[in-house]
Short mmCIF file of C-alpha atoms and ligand atoms in Angstrom, two decimals:
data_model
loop_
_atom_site.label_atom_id
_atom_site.label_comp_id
_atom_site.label_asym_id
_atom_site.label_seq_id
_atom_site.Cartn_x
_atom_site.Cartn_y
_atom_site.Cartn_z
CA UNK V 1 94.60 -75.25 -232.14
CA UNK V 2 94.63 -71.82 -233.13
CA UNK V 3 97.22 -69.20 -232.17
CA UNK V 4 94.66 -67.26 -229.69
CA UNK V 5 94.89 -70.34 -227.48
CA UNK V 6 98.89 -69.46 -226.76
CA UNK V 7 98.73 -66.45 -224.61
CA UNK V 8 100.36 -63.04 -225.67
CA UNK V 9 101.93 -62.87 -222.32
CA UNK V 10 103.48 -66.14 -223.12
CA UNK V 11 104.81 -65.34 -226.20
CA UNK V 12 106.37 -61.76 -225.32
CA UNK V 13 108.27 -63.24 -222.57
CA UNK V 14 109.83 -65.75 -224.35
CA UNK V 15 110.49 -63.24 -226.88
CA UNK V 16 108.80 -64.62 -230.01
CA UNK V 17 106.73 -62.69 -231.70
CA UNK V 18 102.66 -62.50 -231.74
CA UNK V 19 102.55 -63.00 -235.65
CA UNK V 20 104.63 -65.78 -235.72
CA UNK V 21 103.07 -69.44 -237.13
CA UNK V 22 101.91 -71.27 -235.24
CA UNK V 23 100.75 -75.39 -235.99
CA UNK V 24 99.98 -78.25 -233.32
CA UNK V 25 102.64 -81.07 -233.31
CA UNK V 26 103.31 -84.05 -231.56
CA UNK V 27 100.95 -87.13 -230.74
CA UNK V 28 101.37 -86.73 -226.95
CA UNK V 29 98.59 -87.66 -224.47
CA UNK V 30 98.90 -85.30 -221.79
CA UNK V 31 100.80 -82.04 -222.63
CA UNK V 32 99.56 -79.31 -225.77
CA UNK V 33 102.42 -78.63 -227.85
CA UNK V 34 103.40 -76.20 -230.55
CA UNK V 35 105.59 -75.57 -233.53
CA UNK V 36 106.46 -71.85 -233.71
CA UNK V 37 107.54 -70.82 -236.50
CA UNK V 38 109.32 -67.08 -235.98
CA UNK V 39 113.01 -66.47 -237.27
CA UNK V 40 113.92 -69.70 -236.02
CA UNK V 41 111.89 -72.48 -235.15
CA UNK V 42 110.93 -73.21 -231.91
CA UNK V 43 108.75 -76.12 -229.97
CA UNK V 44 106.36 -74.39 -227.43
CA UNK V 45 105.03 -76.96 -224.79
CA UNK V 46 102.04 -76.05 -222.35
CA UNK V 47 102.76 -78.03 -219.85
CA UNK V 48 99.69 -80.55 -218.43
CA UNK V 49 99.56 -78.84 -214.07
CA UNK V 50 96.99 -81.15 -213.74
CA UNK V 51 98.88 -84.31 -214.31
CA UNK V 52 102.41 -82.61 -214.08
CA UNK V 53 101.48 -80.65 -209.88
CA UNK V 54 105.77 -80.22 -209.75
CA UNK V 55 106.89 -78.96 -212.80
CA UNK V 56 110.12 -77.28 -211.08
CA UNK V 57 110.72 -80.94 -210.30
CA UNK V 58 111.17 -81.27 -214.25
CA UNK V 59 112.84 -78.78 -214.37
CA UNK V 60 115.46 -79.08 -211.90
CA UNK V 61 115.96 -82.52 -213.23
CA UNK V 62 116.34 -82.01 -216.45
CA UNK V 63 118.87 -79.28 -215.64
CA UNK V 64 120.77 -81.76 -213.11
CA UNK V 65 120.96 -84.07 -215.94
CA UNK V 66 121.90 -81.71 -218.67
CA UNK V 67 124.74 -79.95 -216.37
CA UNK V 68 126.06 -83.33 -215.78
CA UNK V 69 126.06 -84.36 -219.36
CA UNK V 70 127.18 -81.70 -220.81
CA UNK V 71 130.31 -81.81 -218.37
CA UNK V 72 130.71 -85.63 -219.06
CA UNK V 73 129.60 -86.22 -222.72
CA UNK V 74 129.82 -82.94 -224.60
CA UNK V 75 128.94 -84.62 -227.68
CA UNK V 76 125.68 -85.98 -226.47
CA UNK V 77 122.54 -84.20 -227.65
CA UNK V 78 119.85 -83.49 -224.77
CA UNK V 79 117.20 -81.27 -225.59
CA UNK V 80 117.17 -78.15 -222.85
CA UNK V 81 114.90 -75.33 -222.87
CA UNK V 82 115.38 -71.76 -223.80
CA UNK V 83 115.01 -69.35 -221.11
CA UNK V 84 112.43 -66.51 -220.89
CA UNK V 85 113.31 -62.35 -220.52
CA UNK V 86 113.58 -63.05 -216.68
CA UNK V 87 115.76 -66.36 -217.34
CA UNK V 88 112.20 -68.57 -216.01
CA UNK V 89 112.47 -72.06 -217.68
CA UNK V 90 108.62 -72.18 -217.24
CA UNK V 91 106.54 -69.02 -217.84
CA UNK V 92 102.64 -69.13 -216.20
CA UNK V 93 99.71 -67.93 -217.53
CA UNK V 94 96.48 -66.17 -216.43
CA UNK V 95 95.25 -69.76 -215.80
CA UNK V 96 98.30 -71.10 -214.05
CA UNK V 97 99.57 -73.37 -216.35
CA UNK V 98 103.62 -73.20 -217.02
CA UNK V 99 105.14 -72.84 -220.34
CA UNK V 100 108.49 -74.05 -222.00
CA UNK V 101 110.58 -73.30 -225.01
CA UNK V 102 112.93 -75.76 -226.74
CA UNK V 103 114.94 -75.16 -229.77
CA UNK V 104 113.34 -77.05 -232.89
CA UNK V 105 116.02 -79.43 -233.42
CA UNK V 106 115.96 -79.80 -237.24
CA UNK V 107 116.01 -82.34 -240.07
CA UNK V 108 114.34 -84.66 -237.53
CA UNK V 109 111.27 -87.13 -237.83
CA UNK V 110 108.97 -88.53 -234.99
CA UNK V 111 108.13 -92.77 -235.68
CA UNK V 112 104.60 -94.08 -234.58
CA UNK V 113 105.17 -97.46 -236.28
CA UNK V 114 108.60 -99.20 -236.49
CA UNK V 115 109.12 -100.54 -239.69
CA UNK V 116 112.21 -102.04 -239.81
CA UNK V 117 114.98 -103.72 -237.36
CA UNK V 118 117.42 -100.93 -237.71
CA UNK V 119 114.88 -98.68 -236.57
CA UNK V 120 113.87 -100.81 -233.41
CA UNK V 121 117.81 -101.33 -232.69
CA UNK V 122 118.93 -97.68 -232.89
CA UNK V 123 115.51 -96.47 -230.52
CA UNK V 124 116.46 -98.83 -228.49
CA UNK V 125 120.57 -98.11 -228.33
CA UNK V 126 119.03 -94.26 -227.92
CA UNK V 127 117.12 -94.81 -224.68
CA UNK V 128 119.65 -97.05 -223.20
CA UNK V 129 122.75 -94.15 -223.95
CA UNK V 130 121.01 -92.26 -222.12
CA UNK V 131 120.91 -93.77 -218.96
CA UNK V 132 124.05 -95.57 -219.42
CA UNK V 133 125.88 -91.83 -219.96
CA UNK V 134 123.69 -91.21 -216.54
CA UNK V 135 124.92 -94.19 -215.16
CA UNK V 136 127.72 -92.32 -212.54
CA UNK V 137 125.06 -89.35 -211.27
CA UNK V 138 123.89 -89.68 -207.82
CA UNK V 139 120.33 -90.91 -207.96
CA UNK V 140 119.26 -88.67 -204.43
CA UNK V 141 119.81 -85.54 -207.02
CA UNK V 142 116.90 -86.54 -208.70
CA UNK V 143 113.10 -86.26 -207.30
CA UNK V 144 110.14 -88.24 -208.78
CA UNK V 145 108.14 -86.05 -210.85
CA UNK V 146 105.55 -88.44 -210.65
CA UNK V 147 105.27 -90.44 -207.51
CA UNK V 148 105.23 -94.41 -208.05
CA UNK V 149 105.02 -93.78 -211.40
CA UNK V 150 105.40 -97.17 -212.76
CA UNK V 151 104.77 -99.18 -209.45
CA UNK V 152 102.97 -101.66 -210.79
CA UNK V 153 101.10 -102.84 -207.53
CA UNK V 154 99.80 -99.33 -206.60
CA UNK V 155 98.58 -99.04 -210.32
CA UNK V 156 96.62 -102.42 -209.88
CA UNK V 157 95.46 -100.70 -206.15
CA UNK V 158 93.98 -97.81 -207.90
CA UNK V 159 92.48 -99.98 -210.46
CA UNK V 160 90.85 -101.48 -207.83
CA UNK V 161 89.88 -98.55 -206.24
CA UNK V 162 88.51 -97.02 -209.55
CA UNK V 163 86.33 -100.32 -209.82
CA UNK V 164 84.70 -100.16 -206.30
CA UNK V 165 83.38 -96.52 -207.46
CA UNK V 166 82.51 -96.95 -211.28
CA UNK V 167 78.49 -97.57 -211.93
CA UNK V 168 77.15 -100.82 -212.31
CA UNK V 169 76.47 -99.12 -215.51
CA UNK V 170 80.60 -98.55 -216.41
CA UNK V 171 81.35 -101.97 -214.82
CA UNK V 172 79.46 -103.61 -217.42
CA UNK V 173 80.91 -101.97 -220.51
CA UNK V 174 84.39 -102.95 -219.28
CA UNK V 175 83.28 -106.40 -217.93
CA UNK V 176 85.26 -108.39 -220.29
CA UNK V 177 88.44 -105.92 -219.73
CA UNK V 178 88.09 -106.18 -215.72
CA UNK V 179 87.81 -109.86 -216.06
CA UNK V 180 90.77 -110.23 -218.53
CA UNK V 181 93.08 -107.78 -216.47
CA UNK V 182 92.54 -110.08 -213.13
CA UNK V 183 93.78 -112.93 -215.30
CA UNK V 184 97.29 -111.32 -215.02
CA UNK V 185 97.47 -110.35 -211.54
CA UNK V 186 100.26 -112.64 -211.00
CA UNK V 187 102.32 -110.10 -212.68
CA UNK V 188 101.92 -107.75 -209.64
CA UNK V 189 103.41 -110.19 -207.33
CA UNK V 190 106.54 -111.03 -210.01
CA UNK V 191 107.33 -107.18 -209.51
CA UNK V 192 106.65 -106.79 -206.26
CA UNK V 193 109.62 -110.27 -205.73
CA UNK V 194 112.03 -108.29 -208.27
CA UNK V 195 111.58 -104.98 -206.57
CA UNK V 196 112.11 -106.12 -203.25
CA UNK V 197 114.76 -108.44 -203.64
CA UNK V 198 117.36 -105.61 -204.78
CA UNK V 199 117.52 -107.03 -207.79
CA UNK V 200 117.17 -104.30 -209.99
CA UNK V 201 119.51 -101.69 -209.57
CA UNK V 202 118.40 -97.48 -209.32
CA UNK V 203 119.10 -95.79 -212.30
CA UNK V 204 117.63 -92.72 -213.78
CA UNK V 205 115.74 -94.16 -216.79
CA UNK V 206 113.37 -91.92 -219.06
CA UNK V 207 110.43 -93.63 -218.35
CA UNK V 208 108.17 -92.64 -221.27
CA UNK V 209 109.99 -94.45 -224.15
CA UNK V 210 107.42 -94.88 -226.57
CA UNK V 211 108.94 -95.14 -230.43
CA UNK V 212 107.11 -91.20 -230.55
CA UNK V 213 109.19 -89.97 -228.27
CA UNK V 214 112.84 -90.02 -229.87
CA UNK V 215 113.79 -88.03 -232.93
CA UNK V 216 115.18 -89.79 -235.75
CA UNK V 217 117.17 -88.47 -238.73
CA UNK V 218 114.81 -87.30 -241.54
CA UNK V 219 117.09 -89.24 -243.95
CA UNK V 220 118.07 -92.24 -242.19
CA UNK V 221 116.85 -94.42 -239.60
CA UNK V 222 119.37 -92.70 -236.91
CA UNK V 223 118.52 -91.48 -233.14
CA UNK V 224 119.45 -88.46 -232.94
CA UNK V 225 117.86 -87.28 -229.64
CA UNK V 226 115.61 -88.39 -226.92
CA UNK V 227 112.57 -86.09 -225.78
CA UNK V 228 109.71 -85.78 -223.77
CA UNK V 229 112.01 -85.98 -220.61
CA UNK V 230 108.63 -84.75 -217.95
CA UNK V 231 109.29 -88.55 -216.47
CA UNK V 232 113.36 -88.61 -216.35
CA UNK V 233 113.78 -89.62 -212.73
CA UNK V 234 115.05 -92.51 -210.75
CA UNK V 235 113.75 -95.92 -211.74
CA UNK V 236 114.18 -99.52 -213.06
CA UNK V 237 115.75 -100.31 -216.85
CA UNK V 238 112.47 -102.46 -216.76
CA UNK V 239 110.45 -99.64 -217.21
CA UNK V 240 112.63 -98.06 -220.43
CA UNK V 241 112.97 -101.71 -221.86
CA UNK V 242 109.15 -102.34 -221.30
CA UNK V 243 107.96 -99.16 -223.13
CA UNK V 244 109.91 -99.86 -226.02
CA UNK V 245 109.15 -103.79 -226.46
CA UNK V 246 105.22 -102.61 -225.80
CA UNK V 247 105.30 -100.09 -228.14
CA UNK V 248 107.38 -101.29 -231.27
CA UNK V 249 107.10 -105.20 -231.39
CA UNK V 250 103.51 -104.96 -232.97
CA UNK V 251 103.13 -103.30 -236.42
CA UNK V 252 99.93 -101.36 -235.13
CA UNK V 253 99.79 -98.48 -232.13
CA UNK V 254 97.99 -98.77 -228.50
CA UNK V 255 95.38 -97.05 -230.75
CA UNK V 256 93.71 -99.75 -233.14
CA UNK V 257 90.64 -100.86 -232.72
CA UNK V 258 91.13 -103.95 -234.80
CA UNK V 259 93.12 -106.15 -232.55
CA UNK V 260 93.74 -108.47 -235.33
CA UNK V 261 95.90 -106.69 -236.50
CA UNK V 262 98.22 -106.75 -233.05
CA UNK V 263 101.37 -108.95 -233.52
CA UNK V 264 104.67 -109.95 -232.15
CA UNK V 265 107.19 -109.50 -234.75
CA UNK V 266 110.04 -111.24 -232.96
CA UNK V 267 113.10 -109.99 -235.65
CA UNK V 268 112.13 -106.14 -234.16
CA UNK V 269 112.31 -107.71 -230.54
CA UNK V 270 115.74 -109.56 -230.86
CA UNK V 271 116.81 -105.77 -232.61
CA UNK V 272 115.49 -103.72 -229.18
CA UNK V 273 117.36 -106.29 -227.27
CA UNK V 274 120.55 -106.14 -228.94
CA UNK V 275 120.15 -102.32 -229.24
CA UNK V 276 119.45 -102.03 -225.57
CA UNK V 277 122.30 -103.86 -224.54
CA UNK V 278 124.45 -102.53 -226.85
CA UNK V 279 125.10 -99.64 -224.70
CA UNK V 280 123.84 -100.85 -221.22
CA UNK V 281 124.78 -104.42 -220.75
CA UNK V 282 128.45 -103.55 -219.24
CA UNK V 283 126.45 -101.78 -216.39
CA UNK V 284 124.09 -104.07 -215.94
CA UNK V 285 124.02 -107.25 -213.52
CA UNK V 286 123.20 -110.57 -214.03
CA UNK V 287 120.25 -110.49 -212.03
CA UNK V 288 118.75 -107.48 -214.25
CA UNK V 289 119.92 -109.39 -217.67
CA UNK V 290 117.50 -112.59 -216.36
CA UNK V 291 114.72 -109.71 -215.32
CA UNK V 292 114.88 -108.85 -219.34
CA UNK V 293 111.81 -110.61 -220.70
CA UNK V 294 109.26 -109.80 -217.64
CA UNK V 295 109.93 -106.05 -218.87
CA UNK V 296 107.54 -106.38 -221.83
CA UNK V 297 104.90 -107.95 -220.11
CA UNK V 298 105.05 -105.52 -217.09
CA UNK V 299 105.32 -102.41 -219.07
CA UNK V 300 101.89 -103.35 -221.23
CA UNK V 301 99.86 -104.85 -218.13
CA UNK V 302 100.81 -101.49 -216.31
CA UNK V 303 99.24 -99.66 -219.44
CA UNK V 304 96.18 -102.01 -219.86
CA UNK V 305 95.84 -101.38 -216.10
CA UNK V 306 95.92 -97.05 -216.68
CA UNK V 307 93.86 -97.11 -219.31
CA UNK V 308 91.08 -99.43 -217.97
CA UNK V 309 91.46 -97.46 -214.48
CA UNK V 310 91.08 -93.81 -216.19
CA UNK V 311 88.05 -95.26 -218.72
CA UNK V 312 86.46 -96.69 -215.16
CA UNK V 313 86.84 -93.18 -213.56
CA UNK V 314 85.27 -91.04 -216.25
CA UNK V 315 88.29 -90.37 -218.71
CA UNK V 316 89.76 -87.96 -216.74
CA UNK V 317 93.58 -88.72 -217.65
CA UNK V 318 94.45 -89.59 -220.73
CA UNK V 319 93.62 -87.15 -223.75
CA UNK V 320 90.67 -89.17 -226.21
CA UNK V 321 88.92 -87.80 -228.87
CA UNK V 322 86.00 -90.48 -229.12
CA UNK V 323 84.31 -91.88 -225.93
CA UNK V 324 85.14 -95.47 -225.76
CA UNK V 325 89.10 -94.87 -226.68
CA UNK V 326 90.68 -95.74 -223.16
CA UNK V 327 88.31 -98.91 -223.73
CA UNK V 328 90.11 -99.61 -227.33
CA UNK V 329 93.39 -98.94 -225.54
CA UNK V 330 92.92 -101.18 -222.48
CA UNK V 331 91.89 -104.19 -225.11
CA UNK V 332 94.86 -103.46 -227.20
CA UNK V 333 96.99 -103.95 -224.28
CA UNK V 334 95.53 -106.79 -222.77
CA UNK V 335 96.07 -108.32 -226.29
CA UNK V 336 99.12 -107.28 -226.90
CA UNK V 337 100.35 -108.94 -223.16
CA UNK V 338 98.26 -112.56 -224.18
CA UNK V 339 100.45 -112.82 -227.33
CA UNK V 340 103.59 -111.23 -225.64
CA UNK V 341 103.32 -114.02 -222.78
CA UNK V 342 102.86 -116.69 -225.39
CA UNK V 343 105.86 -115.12 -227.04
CA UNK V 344 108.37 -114.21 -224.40
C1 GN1 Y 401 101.47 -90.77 -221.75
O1 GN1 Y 401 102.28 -87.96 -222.91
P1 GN1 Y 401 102.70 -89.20 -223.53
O2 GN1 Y 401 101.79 -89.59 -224.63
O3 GN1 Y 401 104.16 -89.20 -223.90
C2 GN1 Y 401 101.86 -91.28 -220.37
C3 GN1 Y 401 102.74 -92.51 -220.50
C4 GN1 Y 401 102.02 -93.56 -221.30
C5 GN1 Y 401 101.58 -92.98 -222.63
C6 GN1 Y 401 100.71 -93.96 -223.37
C7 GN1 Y 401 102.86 -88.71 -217.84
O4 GN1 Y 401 102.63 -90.35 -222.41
O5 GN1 Y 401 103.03 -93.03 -219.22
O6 GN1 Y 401 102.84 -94.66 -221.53
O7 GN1 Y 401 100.82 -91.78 -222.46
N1 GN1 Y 401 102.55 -90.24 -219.64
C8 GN1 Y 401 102.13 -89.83 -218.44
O8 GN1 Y 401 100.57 -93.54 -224.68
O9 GN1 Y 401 101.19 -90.36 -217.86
MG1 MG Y 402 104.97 -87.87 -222.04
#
C-alpha cells in the first residue's frame, strides 16, 4: 500500500516524518500494518474498528498487563506502544479508524511454517511464559475485547445462523463443507461439559497464537517476543494450546489449496507439548493436563466453523484476495481436524 494511504495527520502526531519509508508487513487478516522506516524504525498498525468496536479495551489491557509485568518480570519483553504528541496510544483519522505505534523490535523474523522441533518447542514455551508470568493478575482487570471470542457453541450458533440466510445458490458451493462441519458437532457439546464443569481454570491467555504471531531471533530459532496482543484477555489455555497445535503440526498454512499436502507431523506436536508445559504445567491442574489433546481439535473446528460462517455471509470478515479463499480455508481446516482426530 502506498504511503498516501497513512494519513499526514497520523504521521505528524506520532511525530514521524511525511517522507519517511514506508512498506506493508505482516500476514495478518484483519488489521493494515506498516514498517516505517524514519530515524528509527517503527511498526505502524491501523487498527481494523470494524472488527476491533473497543479498541481502548486493547489498550487498557495491554497497559494492565505491561504495568504488571514490568513490575513483576523486568526482564520480560512485551511489546507496548509509543505514545503520540498528546500521549494518545491510538490516534483517529478523518475516517475514524485508530492508529498505534510500536517500536520495531530488531534482528527479529516472523515463521509461517515450522520447520523444525526446536522451533515448535520454543513458540510454544513463548505463549505459555506469557500467561504463566500473568498467572497472579486479577482476571476482573481485564475486559474481553472480543466478546465470546472463542466460545465454541456460539461460533457453531452463528454458523447456523449464517446458513439459514445464505442463497440456495451459496449453500450449494459449500455443501460438502456444511455437511462435513455437522460431522463434528459433538465437539460443541465436549466444550460446552469442560466449560461448565470448572474444569478449566481463567487465565489471561493471548488468544491469537498462530506461529506468525511471535518474533523469533533472526539467527536462531529463539522467541524473543510475543505480538499481536488485540485478543489478550481472559480465557482458557485451550485456546493458546489449540492455535498453536492447529497452526504448526502440518507443514502447510490454513492457506493451501492442495489438502494433500496437510499432515500431522507428530515429533513438532510432542515439541509444542513439552514446550507448553515447560513453563505452565506447575500452574496447571490435573483436570486441564487431561483437557490437553481436545485443544487441537477445538481450536481448528472453531476456525473451520469462522471461515465457513464468513464465506456463507458474503466474506465480510476475514481479509481474501481471491473469491473462494474462506472456502479453501474452511476445507483446510476440516482436514486438518479429520487427521488431527485420527491422530490425537
Ligand atoms: C485472525 O489477524 P490475525 O491474522 O492475527 C483472527 C484469528 C484467526 C486468524 C486465522 C481478531 O487473526 O482469530 O485465528 O485470523 N483474529 C481475529 O488466520 O478474528
Ligand atoms: Mg490478530
Amino acid at each position: 500500500m502506498a504511503i498516501a494511504s497513512i494519513p499526514a495527520r497520523v504521521l505528524q502526531n506520532f511525530n514521524l516524518k511525511e517522507d519517511s519509508l514506508v512498506a506493508p508487513i505482516g500476514s495478518g487478516h484483519i488489521h493494515q500494518t506498516f514498517l516505517i522506516s524514519d530515524t528509527e524504525k517503527y511498526v505502524l498498525q491501523r487498527v481494523n474498528s470494524n472488527v476491533f468496536t473497543k479498541p481502548e479495551v486493547i489498550a487498557t489491557n495491554n497497559r494492565t498487563a505491561a504495568n504488571y509485568l514490568a513490575k513483576n518480570f523486568p526482564a520480560y519483553l512485551f511489546p507496548t506502544t509509543i505514545a503520540s504528541q498528546s500521549g494518545a496510544e491510538l490516534v483517529y483519522d478523518d475516517q475514524g479508524f485508530p492508529w498505534r505505534l510500536y517500536p520495531l523490535i530488531e534482528n527479529t523474523i516472523t515463521v509461517d511454517f515450522v520447520t523444525s522441533t526446536t522451533e515448535a518447542y520454543e513458540a510454544a514455551a513463548g505463549f505459555g511464559r506469557l500467561t504463566k508470568n500473568l498467572n497472579e493478575i486479577d482476571c476482573s482487570l481485564f475486559q474481553p475485547t472480543l466478546d465470546r471470542f472463542h466460545d465454541l457453541d456460539w461460533r457453531y450458533q452463528q454458523f447456523e445462523t449464517e446458513l439459514a440466510q445464505a442463497s440456495e445458490q451459496v449453500r450449494k458451493e459449500v455443501a460438502d463443507e456444511i455437511d462435513q462441519v455437522k460431522l463434528y458437532k459433538y465437539l460443541v457439546a465436549e466444550y460446552n461439559q469442560l466449560i461448565e464443569s470448572g474444569a478449566l481454570k481463567e487465565r489471561i491467555t493471548h488468544n491469537d497464537t498462530k506461529i506468525n504471531n511471535i518474533l523469533f531471533d533472526k539467527d536462531s530459532p529463539k522467541a524473543v517476543c510475543i505480538i499481536d496482543l488485540d485478543t489478550l484477555m481472559p480465557g482458557y489455555f485451550i485456546y493458546d494450546l489449540g492455535d498453536l497445535v492447529r497452526t504448526c503440526v502440518s507443514p502447510v498454512s490454513e492457506e493451501e489449496a492442495d489438502i494433500s499436502k496437510i499432515e500431522f507431523r507428530r515429533p513438532i506436536y510432542d515439541a509444542l507439548l513439552t514446550g507448553y508445559l515447560s513453563e505452565m504445567k506447575a500452574t496447571m491442574t490435573q483436570e486441564e493436563l487431561l483437557a490437553i489433546p481436545f485443544a487441537g481439535k477445538m481450536m481448528t473446528y472453531i476456525m473451520a466453523l469462522r471461515f465457513l460462517a464468513d464465506y456463507l455471509r458474503g466474506n465480510t470478515y476475514y481479509h481474501i484476495s481471491y473469491a473462494d479463499q474462506n472456502k479453501v480455508r474452511a476445507r483446510n481446516q476440516l482436514h486438518l481436524l479429520k487427521i488431527l482426530s485420527q491422530a490425537i
